[in-house]
Coordinates of C-alpha atoms in Angstrom, one line a residue:
M1 CA 89.5 36.7 98.4
M2 CA 86.2 37.7 96.7
Y3 CA 85.6 40.3 99.4
R4 CA 89.2 41.4 99.8
K5 CA 89.3 45.2 99.8
Q6 CA 90.9 46.8 96.8
R7 CA 92.9 50.1 96.7
N8 CA 94.8 52.1 94.2
Y9 CA 97.5 53.7 96.4
G10 CA 100.6 52.5 98.2
C11 CA 101.4 48.8 97.7
R12 CA 98.5 46.8 96.1
I13 CA 97.6 43.6 94.5
H14 CA 95.3 43.0 91.6
D15 CA 94.3 39.4 91.0
R16 CA 90.9 39.5 89.3
Y17 CA 92.2 39.7 85.7
E18 CA 93.1 37.2 82.9
W19 CA 95.4 37.3 80.0
D20 CA 94.7 34.9 77.1
G21 CA 92.7 32.7 79.5
M22 CA 95.4 32.7 82.3
R23 CA 95.2 34.1 85.7
V24 CA 97.2 37.3 86.2
V25 CA 98.6 38.6 89.5
I26 CA 99.8 42.2 89.5
M27 CA 102.0 43.4 92.4
E28 CA 102.7 47.1 92.3
N29 CA 103.5 50.3 94.4
E30 CA 104.5 53.8 93.6
K31 CA 107.7 52.7 91.8
V32 CA 107.1 49.4 90.0
R33 CA 104.5 47.1 88.6
V34 CA 105.2 43.4 88.4
G35 CA 103.0 41.1 86.3
I36 CA 103.0 37.4 87.2
L37 CA 101.2 34.4 85.5
P38 CA 100.4 31.7 88.0
D39 CA 99.0 29.4 85.3
K40 CA 102.3 29.6 83.4
G41 CA 105.0 28.8 85.8
A42 CA 104.4 31.9 88.0
E43 CA 106.6 33.6 85.4
I44 CA 107.2 37.4 85.6
F45 CA 106.2 38.8 82.2
E46 CA 106.4 42.5 83.1
F47 CA 108.7 44.5 85.5
L48 CA 107.8 48.1 84.8
Y49 CA 109.6 51.0 86.3
K50 CA 106.9 53.6 86.5
P51 CA 108.9 56.9 86.8
M52 CA 110.4 56.2 83.3
D53 CA 107.5 54.0 81.9
L54 CA 110.2 51.4 81.3
D55 CA 109.7 47.6 81.3
V56 CA 113.1 46.0 81.7
M57 CA 112.0 42.5 80.8
W58 CA 112.4 41.3 77.2
L59 CA 109.1 40.4 75.4
S60 CA 109.6 37.8 72.8
P61 CA 108.2 38.3 69.2
N62 CA 105.4 35.8 70.0
G63 CA 104.4 37.7 73.1
V64 CA 102.5 36.2 76.0
Q65 CA 100.9 32.8 75.0
N66 CA 98.8 30.3 76.8
P67 CA 100.3 26.9 76.1
H68 CA 97.0 25.2 76.9
R69 CA 95.4 26.9 73.8
Y70 CA 97.7 25.1 71.3
P71 CA 96.8 21.8 69.7
G72 CA 98.5 18.8 71.3
A73 CA 100.3 18.1 68.1
Y74 CA 102.7 21.0 68.8
A75 CA 103.8 19.4 72.0
N76 CA 107.5 18.5 71.8
P77 CA 109.8 18.1 74.9
S78 CA 112.7 19.5 72.9
T79 CA 110.9 22.8 71.9
N80 CA 108.0 23.2 74.4
F81 CA 109.8 25.9 76.3
V82 CA 110.6 28.1 73.3
D83 CA 107.4 27.4 71.4
Y84 CA 105.5 29.2 74.2
Y85 CA 108.4 31.4 75.4
T86 CA 107.2 34.8 76.5
G87 CA 110.6 36.3 77.4
G88 CA 110.7 37.8 80.9
W89 CA 111.6 35.6 83.9
Q90 CA 111.0 31.9 84.5
E91 CA 111.8 29.4 87.3
V92 CA 113.9 26.5 86.0
F93 CA 113.7 23.2 87.8
P94 CA 114.9 20.4 88.0
N95 CA 116.4 20.3 84.5
G96 CA 118.3 23.1 82.8
G97 CA 118.7 23.0 79.0
P98 CA 117.5 20.4 76.5
P99 CA 115.6 17.2 77.4
S100 CA 117.5 14.9 79.8
R101 CA 116.9 11.6 81.7
M102 CA 117.5 11.2 85.4
K103 CA 116.5 8.5 87.8
G104 CA 114.2 7.0 85.1
A105 CA 112.3 10.3 84.5
Y106 CA 112.5 12.1 81.2
F107 CA 112.4 15.9 81.5
G108 CA 111.6 18.4 78.7
Q109 CA 113.6 21.6 78.1
H110 CA 114.2 23.6 81.3
G111 CA 112.3 21.2 83.4
E112 CA 108.8 20.9 84.9
V113 CA 107.8 24.1 86.6
S114 CA 108.2 26.8 84.0
Q115 CA 104.9 26.1 82.3
A116 CA 103.0 24.4 85.1
P117 CA 100.2 26.1 87.0
W118 CA 101.1 27.3 90.4
D119 CA 98.8 27.9 93.4
Y120 CA 99.0 31.3 95.0
A121 CA 98.0 32.8 98.3
I122 CA 98.0 36.5 99.5
L123 CA 100.0 36.6 102.7
C124 CA 100.0 40.4 103.3
D125 CA 98.1 43.1 101.7
E126 CA 98.7 46.5 103.3
P127 CA 99.7 49.9 101.9
E128 CA 103.2 49.6 103.4
R129 CA 103.9 45.9 102.2
I130 CA 102.5 43.2 100.1
E131 CA 103.4 39.5 99.9
V132 CA 102.2 36.7 97.7
A133 CA 103.2 33.0 98.0
F134 CA 103.3 30.8 94.9
T135 CA 103.5 27.0 95.2
V136 CA 103.9 24.0 92.8
H137 CA 104.3 20.3 93.1
T138 CA 106.3 18.6 90.4
R139 CA 105.0 15.4 88.8
K140 CA 108.0 13.6 87.5
Y141 CA 110.2 14.5 90.4
P142 CA 108.7 14.4 93.9
F143 CA 109.3 18.1 94.9
R144 CA 107.4 21.1 96.3
L145 CA 108.6 24.6 95.4
R146 CA 107.3 27.6 97.2
K147 CA 108.3 31.2 96.7
V148 CA 107.2 34.4 98.4
L149 CA 107.4 37.7 96.5
R150 CA 107.4 40.9 98.5
L151 CA 107.2 44.6 97.6
N152 CA 107.6 47.4 100.1
K153 CA 106.2 50.9 99.9
N154 CA 107.9 53.4 97.6
S155 CA 110.6 50.9 96.6
G156 CA 111.8 49.5 93.3
K157 CA 113.1 46.3 94.9
L158 CA 111.4 42.9 94.7
F159 CA 112.3 40.4 97.4
I160 CA 112.1 36.7 96.7
R161 CA 112.5 34.0 99.3
E162 CA 111.9 30.4 98.3
E163 CA 112.4 26.8 99.1
A164 CA 112.6 23.4 97.3
E165 CA 111.5 20.4 99.2
N166 CA 112.3 16.8 98.4
L167 CA 109.2 14.9 99.3
S168 CA 110.7 11.5 98.8
Q169 CA 113.0 9.0 100.4
A170 CA 115.4 9.0 97.5
E171 CA 118.4 11.3 97.1
L172 CA 117.9 13.4 94.0
P173 CA 120.1 15.7 92.0
A174 CA 118.6 18.8 90.4
M175 CA 119.3 22.0 88.5
W176 CA 117.6 25.1 89.8
G177 CA 117.8 28.6 88.3
H178 CA 116.2 31.9 87.5
H179 CA 115.9 32.5 83.7
I180 CA 115.9 36.3 83.8
V181 CA 116.1 38.0 80.4
F182 CA 116.4 41.7 79.4
G183 CA 115.5 43.4 76.2
P184 CA 114.6 46.7 74.5
P185 CA 113.8 49.4 75.2
F186 CA 115.9 49.0 78.3
L187 CA 118.7 46.9 76.7
E188 CA 120.6 48.6 73.8
P189 CA 124.2 48.9 72.7
D190 CA 126.7 50.2 75.2
C191 CA 124.8 49.0 78.3
I192 CA 127.2 47.9 80.9
I193 CA 127.3 44.8 83.1
R194 CA 129.2 45.0 86.3
L195 CA 130.2 42.1 88.6
P196 CA 132.0 42.3 91.9
G197 CA 135.2 40.4 92.8
Q198 CA 137.2 38.4 90.2
P199 CA 134.8 36.1 88.4
V200 CA 135.8 34.0 85.4
I201 CA 134.2 33.4 82.0
I202 CA 133.6 29.8 81.0
P203 CA 132.4 29.4 77.4
H204 CA 129.8 26.9 76.5
D205 CA 131.3 23.8 74.8
E206 CA 130.0 24.7 71.3
P207 CA 128.3 27.6 69.4
T208 CA 124.6 28.1 69.8
S209 CA 124.2 29.4 66.2
R210 CA 125.3 28.0 62.8
T211 CA 126.9 31.3 62.0
G212 CA 129.6 30.9 64.6
R213 CA 130.2 32.5 67.9
R214 CA 132.0 35.5 69.6
V215 CA 134.7 33.6 71.4
G216 CA 137.5 31.8 69.7
G217 CA 137.5 28.7 71.9
T218 CA 136.5 27.3 75.3
A219 CA 139.4 28.6 77.4
V220 CA 138.5 30.0 80.8
S221 CA 139.4 33.7 81.2
H222 CA 139.0 36.5 83.7
W223 CA 135.9 38.7 83.5
P224 CA 135.2 40.8 81.5
Y225 CA 137.6 39.8 78.7
A226 CA 137.8 36.7 76.5
D227 CA 139.7 36.0 73.2
G228 CA 137.7 36.2 70.0
P229 CA 138.2 34.0 66.9
N230 CA 141.3 36.1 65.8
H231 CA 142.7 36.3 69.4
E232 CA 141.3 39.8 69.8
K233 CA 140.2 40.8 73.2
I234 CA 136.3 41.0 73.6
D235 CA 134.8 43.0 76.5
F236 CA 131.7 41.1 77.5
S237 CA 130.7 43.7 80.0
R238 CA 129.6 46.0 77.1
I239 CA 126.5 45.2 75.2
P240 CA 127.3 45.1 71.4
P241 CA 125.2 46.3 68.4
P242 CA 122.5 44.3 66.6
G243 CA 123.9 41.7 64.3
T244 CA 126.6 40.5 66.7
K245 CA 126.9 36.7 66.8
S246 CA 125.1 34.8 69.5
E247 CA 127.0 33.4 72.5
M248 CA 126.5 31.3 75.6
L249 CA 128.8 31.8 78.6
Y250 CA 128.9 30.9 82.3
I251 CA 130.3 33.2 84.9
G252 CA 132.0 31.4 87.8
N253 CA 134.2 32.0 90.8
L254 CA 131.7 34.4 92.2
Q255 CA 132.7 36.0 95.5
E256 CA 129.2 37.6 95.6
G257 CA 125.9 36.8 94.0
A258 CA 125.4 40.2 92.5
Y259 CA 125.3 42.1 89.2
T260 CA 124.2 45.5 87.8
L261 CA 123.0 46.1 84.3
T262 CA 123.1 49.8 83.4
N263 CA 121.8 51.8 80.5
P264 CA 123.8 55.1 80.8
R265 CA 122.0 56.8 77.9
I266 CA 118.6 56.8 79.7
G267 CA 120.0 56.6 83.2
A268 CA 118.3 53.3 84.2
Q269 CA 119.8 50.4 86.2
V270 CA 118.9 46.9 87.3
T271 CA 120.6 45.3 90.4
V272 CA 120.2 41.6 91.1
T273 CA 121.5 40.0 94.2
W274 CA 121.3 36.3 95.4
D275 CA 122.7 33.6 97.5
H276 CA 125.7 32.5 95.5
K277 CA 126.4 29.5 97.9
T278 CA 123.3 27.8 96.5
F279 CA 123.5 29.4 92.9
P280 CA 127.3 29.6 92.3
Y281 CA 126.9 30.4 88.5
L282 CA 125.6 33.1 86.3
W283 CA 124.5 32.0 82.9
Y284 CA 125.0 34.7 80.3
W285 CA 123.0 34.1 77.2
Q286 CA 123.3 36.4 74.3
E287 CA 121.0 36.8 71.1
Y288 CA 121.6 40.0 69.0
G289 CA 119.6 39.1 65.9
D290 CA 122.4 37.1 64.1
N291 CA 120.7 33.7 64.6
M292 CA 118.5 33.1 61.6
D293 CA 117.4 29.6 62.7
Y294 CA 114.4 28.4 64.8
P295 CA 113.1 30.1 67.0
W296 CA 114.6 33.5 66.6
Y297 CA 115.0 34.1 62.8
G298 CA 116.9 37.3 63.3
R299 CA 114.1 38.9 65.3
T300 CA 115.6 39.1 68.8
Y301 CA 117.9 41.5 70.7
N302 CA 118.2 40.3 74.3
I303 CA 120.5 38.9 76.9
G304 CA 119.9 36.5 79.8
L305 CA 121.7 37.1 83.1
E306 CA 120.5 34.0 85.0
P307 CA 121.6 32.9 88.5
F308 CA 121.9 29.1 88.5
S309 CA 122.9 26.2 90.7
S310 CA 124.6 24.2 87.9
M311 CA 126.1 24.2 84.5
P312 CA 126.3 23.6 81.5
T313 CA 122.9 24.1 79.8
N314 CA 123.1 20.5 78.4
G315 CA 120.5 19.0 80.7
L316 CA 120.5 17.4 84.1
Q317 CA 122.5 14.3 83.3
T318 CA 125.4 16.3 81.9
A319 CA 125.4 18.6 84.9
A320 CA 125.4 15.5 87.2
D321 CA 128.3 14.1 85.2
R322 CA 130.2 17.3 85.8
G323 CA 129.4 17.3 89.5
T324 CA 127.6 20.7 89.5
T325 CA 124.0 19.6 90.4
L326 CA 122.4 20.4 93.7
L327 CA 122.0 17.2 95.7
F328 CA 118.8 16.9 97.7
R329 CA 118.9 14.2 100.5
A330 CA 115.7 12.3 101.4
Q331 CA 113.1 14.8 102.7
E332 CA 115.6 17.7 102.5
T333 CA 114.6 21.4 102.0
K334 CA 116.9 23.9 100.4
R335 CA 116.3 27.6 100.7
F336 CA 117.2 30.5 98.5
E337 CA 116.8 34.3 98.4
L338 CA 117.1 36.8 95.6
T339 CA 116.4 40.5 95.1
F340 CA 115.7 42.4 91.9
E341 CA 115.8 46.2 91.9
V342 CA 115.1 48.8 89.2
G343 CA 116.1 52.4 89.6
E344 CA 117.9 55.3 88.1
S345 CA 121.7 55.1 87.7
K346 CA 124.1 57.8 88.9
E347 CA 126.1 57.8 85.7

């Protein structure tokens, strides 16, 4: 790739840069710029909509960090993910949530691949279309993950197609998800979440903050409303003001894998679609600055709208106990597709 021709028009790829000692792959066209860190889980740390100079991804207060620059004494399977958490968008596999054991393996928070280095290869580099493949082999679980990211000319839509392959002779359960998190300046009060069909809200079993939670219990309700602590109706499709209590919900009974998140004040919108037969849940994580404990300390205003194969976010063993894991037969490959589009809303 040393002699690959570079250009600054149409679709293009820049991969000769580093950020804090990590390789960076930039995929961009006339509408968007997508920043990817192959050395840190192939995470997407930037999704900039150029016509509005608007990055829709949340950037955590600690920013982009290289986990390999930290002393080994900081390593902790319970906090590794958030210790080095950028915000943005990570792949989660094969464990979702806190550390968990399965088949004799002990997984840290959010699994193996979100901080592992991935290989990458440029598949297509033309002004009309670019494609980059990212690949990782897990160590504790015998899997290979491969995903191909594609941008077309003059489009704000990123296409992702991927596969997870069980390389063993054992039947293995797994949790698989996309940890997509939005924040300012795109996210602000009165942003609107829209879901098709008649999904339901499934509250997490317990609060995620010592200050309490937005819902009054764990009863399942019809989107977008759930009962609050005083039996008041809370509309979870509307983003509340800073200082609102934290919450963790799961959206189930999806007739389609799709949502839109709209900021009507600035006229910007994100649309995400995915294969809901493989990922039948949408995790809805909410931090609005009320949580004063580690690691947020009241500094955050963000939500995660995360397509997932499984629930709850209590680790792989709990998901297996509840019968929500993906089950990979020996040598089986499962495939998945997702699109992420940024543009201007018509509101």
